[in-house]
Amino acid sequence: MKQKERIETILGLLDQHYGTDIICYLDHENAWQLLIATILSAQCTDARVNVVTKDLFRKYTGVEAFAKADLKELEQDIRSTGFYHNKAKNIIACCQDLVNKFDGQVPESIEDLTSLAGVGRKTANVIRGNIYNEPSIVVDTHVKRISFRLGLTKEEDPVKVEFDLMKALPKEHWILYNLQIIALGREICKAPTAKCEECFLTEYCPYYKKNAGKQARAKKKSGAGK
């Protein structure tokens, strides 16, 4: 099977299994809330971020409030998300930039977004995809791991993975791929050990054929010999 056909089949199976609804795992009501939630999500689960932001967005009701926040106090407000010293510093600096450079609005372009403190391409692409409906690929730990296992990239650097996926995947499927692969990563294709026996992509997965497939065959052979 050619690579293009294999990718189309994989995407079709992902659509069948996870549907084609565009959802966001981070609770938010507007662009600035999603921006802050995404900064908080680094090395933290979305579920924990949603718990924290429920009270956080009641206390700080806008970009201006975060821009004027007391650093030590904000650190304690977000402490349970981890790396709270850097996150608090970046959130305050980011919101100060939004106020001073962008009239309090979250910008749309990748260049403007990545000029903000604490905002890399991953965070910028979350905003572009979910707020501005711009086709974008968010390379988080799940997307990086599973794309490598599926043979869609050989790279380790997230930015290089992003550009490989932009070449390999049809543009209209970029946002969906992010969401579907995150779901797959949480349920089945876990690190370090994937639940290949539960996966619906094994027929098209080089990782399975090279590693898990060998193990399964060896296990079956061992059982047959008893």
XYZ file of C-alpha atoms in Angstrom:
226
model
C 0.000 0.000 0.000
C 1.345 3.427 -0.965
C 1.962 6.009 1.772
C -0.796 8.355 0.590
C -3.345 5.549 0.495
C -2.187 4.296 3.906
C -2.601 7.764 5.420
C -6.074 8.151 3.911
C -7.063 4.795 5.404
C -5.698 5.765 8.831
C -7.583 9.066 8.780
C -10.769 7.304 7.733
C -10.471 4.858 10.630
C -9.802 7.711 13.052
C -12.961 9.453 11.780
C -14.988 6.282 12.237
C -13.690 5.655 15.744
C -13.635 9.170 17.195
C -16.026 11.098 14.974
C -15.435 14.404 13.227
C -16.670 16.916 15.800
C -14.194 19.689 16.628
C -13.884 19.809 20.406
C -11.453 21.370 22.843
C -10.412 19.571 26.002
C -9.616 22.824 27.812
C -12.634 24.673 29.221
C -12.835 28.279 28.022
C -15.296 30.959 26.983
C -13.022 33.138 24.866
C -9.582 33.496 23.346
C -7.697 34.841 26.360
C -9.041 32.099 28.622
C -7.905 29.419 26.174
C -4.502 31.087 25.865
C -3.940 31.032 29.624
C -5.347 27.507 29.978
C -2.980 26.281 27.272
C 0.022 27.865 28.995
C -1.044 26.102 32.187
C -1.437 22.773 30.380
C 2.304 22.314 29.833
C 3.330 19.148 31.710
C -0.144 19.004 33.245
C -3.370 17.178 32.439
C -6.264 19.044 30.869
C -8.507 17.793 33.670
C -6.312 19.425 36.322
C -6.121 22.664 34.330
C -9.918 22.766 34.073
C -10.203 22.415 37.853
C -7.746 25.283 38.393
C -9.175 27.655 35.767
C -12.722 27.270 37.099
C -11.777 29.426 40.106
C -8.920 31.269 38.397
C -11.150 32.895 35.766
C -13.582 34.017 38.440
C -10.772 35.730 40.344
C -9.040 37.245 37.299
C -11.825 38.343 34.983
C -9.769 39.597 32.055
C -6.372 40.134 30.476
C -5.901 43.380 32.417
C -6.421 41.603 35.744
C -3.747 39.035 34.911
C -1.397 41.775 33.700
C -1.658 43.442 37.126
C -1.569 40.225 39.162
C 0.806 39.765 42.074
C 3.376 37.160 41.052
C 3.501 35.289 44.377
C -0.263 35.218 44.667
C -0.734 33.949 41.122
C 1.883 31.276 41.754
C -0.222 29.912 44.592
C -3.397 30.139 42.512
C -1.904 27.841 39.845
C 0.457 25.816 42.028
C -1.217 22.449 41.392
C -0.539 22.659 37.624
C 3.203 22.302 38.237
C 6.084 24.551 37.117
C 4.040 27.345 38.641
C 6.933 29.809 39.034
C 7.584 30.001 35.277
C 3.918 29.706 34.338
C 2.884 32.598 36.604
C 5.732 34.772 35.306
C 4.852 33.984 31.699
C 1.120 34.553 32.168
C 1.688 38.010 33.663
C 4.234 38.963 30.972
C 2.001 37.545 28.226
C -1.025 39.521 29.403
C 1.054 42.692 29.754
C 2.065 42.265 26.106
C -1.570 41.702 25.121
C -2.553 44.950 26.841
C 0.381 47.028 25.615
C 0.830 45.685 22.090
C -2.509 44.205 21.029
C -5.142 46.326 22.801
C -5.990 43.438 25.089
C -6.913 41.135 22.202
C -5.366 37.752 21.427
C -3.722 38.027 17.992
C -4.294 35.566 15.159
C -0.996 35.250 13.312
C 1.597 32.673 14.312
C 4.245 35.418 14.406
C 2.297 37.639 16.806
C 1.253 34.755 19.019
C 4.752 33.341 19.378
C 6.050 36.811 20.275
C 4.129 36.515 23.565
C 5.841 35.239 26.714
C 5.312 31.523 27.276
C 3.774 30.972 23.851
C 5.458 28.536 21.465
C 4.124 27.059 18.245
C 2.097 24.437 20.108
C 0.157 27.025 22.125
C -0.149 29.330 19.121
C -1.619 26.528 17.022
C -4.152 25.694 19.734
C -5.390 29.281 19.522
C -5.333 29.411 15.732
C -7.241 26.164 15.396
C -9.823 26.540 18.150
C -10.437 30.292 18.090
C -9.732 31.363 14.520
C -10.475 28.059 12.733
C -7.130 28.238 10.971
C -5.853 24.794 9.940
C -3.060 23.977 12.362
C -1.248 21.003 13.839
C -0.612 20.938 17.568
C 2.317 18.680 18.399
C 1.874 17.588 21.990
C 3.377 14.462 23.542
C 0.649 12.203 22.092
C 0.858 13.598 18.563
C 4.645 13.388 18.578
C 4.739 9.810 19.881
C 1.961 8.339 17.767
C 2.935 10.107 14.545
C 6.384 8.549 14.930
C 4.885 5.122 15.602
C 2.605 5.436 12.569
C 5.584 6.294 10.375
C 4.397 9.811 9.557
C 7.631 11.369 10.831
C 11.114 10.308 11.848
C 11.789 13.530 13.737
C 11.999 14.139 17.490
C 11.827 17.936 17.480
C 8.154 19.072 17.753
C 8.546 21.813 15.150
C 10.040 19.373 12.639
C 7.252 16.888 13.448
C 4.707 19.657 12.812
C 6.137 20.393 9.363
C 6.324 16.687 8.472
C 2.647 16.296 9.355
C 1.722 19.406 7.384
C 3.242 17.738 4.322
C 1.742 14.307 4.985
C -1.820 15.165 6.016
C -4.552 16.919 4.035
C -5.031 20.442 5.377
C -8.724 19.931 6.105
C -7.832 17.165 8.540
C -5.128 18.935 10.554
C -7.272 20.038 13.500
C -9.206 16.757 13.623
C -5.970 14.753 13.581
C -4.806 16.574 16.711
C -7.976 15.740 18.616
C -8.239 12.162 17.418
C -4.599 11.327 18.132
C -4.844 12.798 21.637
C -7.846 10.531 22.291
C -5.966 7.533 20.859
C -2.933 8.335 22.996
C -4.948 8.559 26.188
C -6.888 5.369 25.577
C -4.688 2.978 23.611
C -1.352 4.138 22.191
C 0.174 5.001 25.532
C 3.765 5.601 26.563
C 5.832 3.623 27.172
C 3.658 0.592 26.395
C 0.916 0.731 23.802
C -2.201 -1.440 24.084
C -1.778 -2.718 20.548
C -4.226 -5.559 21.100
C -6.975 -2.945 21.477
C -5.944 -0.752 18.546
C -7.841 -0.437 15.262
C -4.778 0.789 13.343
C -2.413 -2.166 13.759
C -2.736 -3.244 10.120
C -1.316 0.116 9.023
C 1.142 0.723 11.886
C 4.912 0.142 11.385
C 5.447 0.244 15.167
C 3.063 -2.662 15.679
C 4.527 -4.689 12.842
C 8.084 -4.143 14.038
C 7.637 -4.495 17.787
C 4.286 -5.445 19.227
C 3.479 -7.769 16.347
C 6.651 -9.757 16.979
C 5.860 -9.983 20.674
C 2.313 -11.140 19.995
C 3.497 -13.812 17.580
C 6.166 -14.971 20.025
C 3.588 -15.168 22.805
C 1.215 -17.125 20.598
C 3.986 -19.508 19.551
C 5.026 -19.988 23.175
C 1.457 -20.795 24.166
C 1.069 -23.253 21.316
C 4.162 -25.134 22.374
C 2.827 -25.940 25.830
